């Protein structure tokens, strides 16, 4: 159970609309407008997918991240 939506304010839905973050109890949720129905998705599920995508983008390019000449 995530207590914070890591990417709050940065997530958009399939219609390029910003997704809101809220809490249900102590659990952080992203709220997606699904044809007028506000679907609550645990932020941990979304955040893990975003982090996994970022990890795949970095793999094989670590040398760029280690450069100190910039």
PDB file of C-alpha atoms in Angstrom:
ATOM      1  CA  UNK A   1       0.000   0.000   0.000  1.00  0.00           C
ATOM      2  CA  UNK A   2       1.539   3.269  -1.158  1.00  0.00           C
ATOM      3  CA  UNK A   3       1.199   6.285   1.089  1.00  0.00           C
ATOM      4  CA  UNK A   4       2.208   8.751  -1.635  1.00  0.00           C
ATOM      5  CA  UNK A   5       1.516   9.024  -5.361  1.00  0.00           C
ATOM      6  CA  UNK A   6       5.076   9.462  -6.649  1.00  0.00           C
ATOM      7  CA  UNK A   7       4.058  10.933 -10.005  1.00  0.00           C
ATOM      8  CA  UNK A   8       1.130  13.082  -8.850  1.00  0.00           C
ATOM      9  CA  UNK A   9       0.646  15.953 -11.269  1.00  0.00           C
ATOM     10  CA  UNK A  10       2.609  14.183 -14.023  1.00  0.00           C
ATOM     11  CA  UNK A  11       0.252  11.383 -15.076  1.00  0.00           C
ATOM     12  CA  UNK A  12      -2.225  11.847 -17.932  1.00  0.00           C
ATOM     13  CA  UNK A  13      -4.991   9.552 -19.127  1.00  0.00           C
ATOM     14  CA  UNK A  14      -5.608   8.194 -22.624  1.00  0.00           C
ATOM     15  CA  UNK A  15      -7.365  11.464 -23.542  1.00  0.00           C
ATOM     16  CA  UNK A  16      -4.335  13.546 -22.464  1.00  0.00           C
ATOM     17  CA  UNK A  17      -6.240  14.801 -19.436  1.00  0.00           C
ATOM     18  CA  UNK A  18      -4.363  15.180 -16.147  1.00  0.00           C
ATOM     19  CA  UNK A  19      -5.057  12.464 -13.592  1.00  0.00           C
ATOM     20  CA  UNK A  20      -5.747  13.608 -10.056  1.00  0.00           C
ATOM     21  CA  UNK A  21      -4.252  11.977  -6.972  1.00  0.00           C
ATOM     22  CA  UNK A  22      -6.202  11.409  -3.777  1.00  0.00           C
ATOM     23  CA  UNK A  23      -6.349   9.100  -0.774  1.00  0.00           C
ATOM     24  CA  UNK A  24      -8.723   6.328   0.194  1.00  0.00           C
ATOM     25  CA  UNK A  25      -7.932   5.918   3.839  1.00  0.00           C
ATOM     26  CA  UNK A  26      -4.135   5.955   3.973  1.00  0.00           C
ATOM     27  CA  UNK A  27      -3.661   4.579   0.461  1.00  0.00           C
ATOM     28  CA  UNK A  28      -2.699   6.942  -2.357  1.00  0.00           C
ATOM     29  CA  UNK A  29      -4.803   6.610  -5.504  1.00  0.00           C
ATOM     30  CA  UNK A  30      -4.839   8.069  -8.985  1.00  0.00           C
ATOM     31  CA  UNK A  31      -8.330   9.076 -10.114  1.00  0.00           C
ATOM     32  CA  UNK A  32      -9.029   8.451 -13.799  1.00  0.00           C
ATOM     33  CA  UNK A  33     -12.170   9.811 -15.463  1.00  0.00           C
ATOM     34  CA  UNK A  34     -13.606   6.798 -17.281  1.00  0.00           C
ATOM     35  CA  UNK A  35     -16.553   8.225 -19.273  1.00  0.00           C
ATOM     36  CA  UNK A  36     -17.786  10.113 -16.214  1.00  0.00           C
ATOM     37  CA  UNK A  37     -17.012   7.340 -13.733  1.00  0.00           C
ATOM     38  CA  UNK A  38     -14.119   8.252 -11.472  1.00  0.00           C
ATOM     39  CA  UNK A  39     -11.996   5.122 -11.334  1.00  0.00           C
ATOM     40  CA  UNK A  40      -9.563   4.928  -8.403  1.00  0.00           C
ATOM     41  CA  UNK A  41      -6.344   3.055  -9.158  1.00  0.00           C
ATOM     42  CA  UNK A  42      -3.807   2.360  -6.407  1.00  0.00           C
ATOM     43  CA  UNK A  43      -0.839   4.623  -7.083  1.00  0.00           C
ATOM     44  CA  UNK A  44       1.607   1.820  -6.363  1.00  0.00           C
ATOM     45  CA  UNK A  45       0.471  -0.052  -9.498  1.00  0.00           C
ATOM     46  CA  UNK A  46       0.915   2.984 -11.736  1.00  0.00           C
ATOM     47  CA  UNK A  47       4.130   4.188 -10.116  1.00  0.00           C
ATOM     48  CA  UNK A  48       5.763   0.757 -10.499  1.00  0.00           C
ATOM     49  CA  UNK A  49       4.886   0.711 -14.212  1.00  0.00           C
ATOM     50  CA  UNK A  50       6.347   4.196 -14.720  1.00  0.00           C
ATOM     51  CA  UNK A  51       9.528   3.288 -12.825  1.00  0.00           C
ATOM     52  CA  UNK A  52       9.897   0.061 -14.812  1.00  0.00           C
ATOM     53  CA  UNK A  53       9.539   2.016 -18.071  1.00  0.00           C
ATOM     54  CA  UNK A  54      12.165   4.503 -16.901  1.00  0.00           C
ATOM     55  CA  UNK A  55      14.507   1.666 -15.938  1.00  0.00           C
ATOM     56  CA  UNK A  56      14.258   0.171 -19.425  1.00  0.00           C
ATOM     57  CA  UNK A  57      15.013   3.577 -20.949  1.00  0.00           C
ATOM     58  CA  UNK A  58      18.163   3.893 -18.816  1.00  0.00           C
ATOM     59  CA  UNK A  59      19.494   0.359 -19.371  1.00  0.00           C
ATOM     60  CA  UNK A  60      22.391   0.452 -21.805  1.00  0.00           C
ATOM     61  CA  UNK A  61      22.843   4.205 -21.390  1.00  0.00           C
ATOM     62  CA  UNK A  62      24.347   4.304 -17.906  1.00  0.00           C
ATOM     63  CA  UNK A  63      27.533   5.849 -19.261  1.00  0.00           C
ATOM     64  CA  UNK A  64      25.605   8.971 -20.253  1.00  0.00           C
ATOM     65  CA  UNK A  65      24.282   9.345 -16.713  1.00  0.00           C
ATOM     66  CA  UNK A  66      27.767   9.037 -15.200  1.00  0.00           C
ATOM     67  CA  UNK A  67      29.336  11.840 -17.201  1.00  0.00           C
ATOM     68  CA  UNK A  68      30.639  14.642 -15.039  1.00  0.00           C
ATOM     69  CA  UNK A  69      31.659  17.017 -17.821  1.00  0.00           C
ATOM     70  CA  UNK A  70      28.217  18.599 -18.045  1.00  0.00           C
TER      71      UNK A  70
END
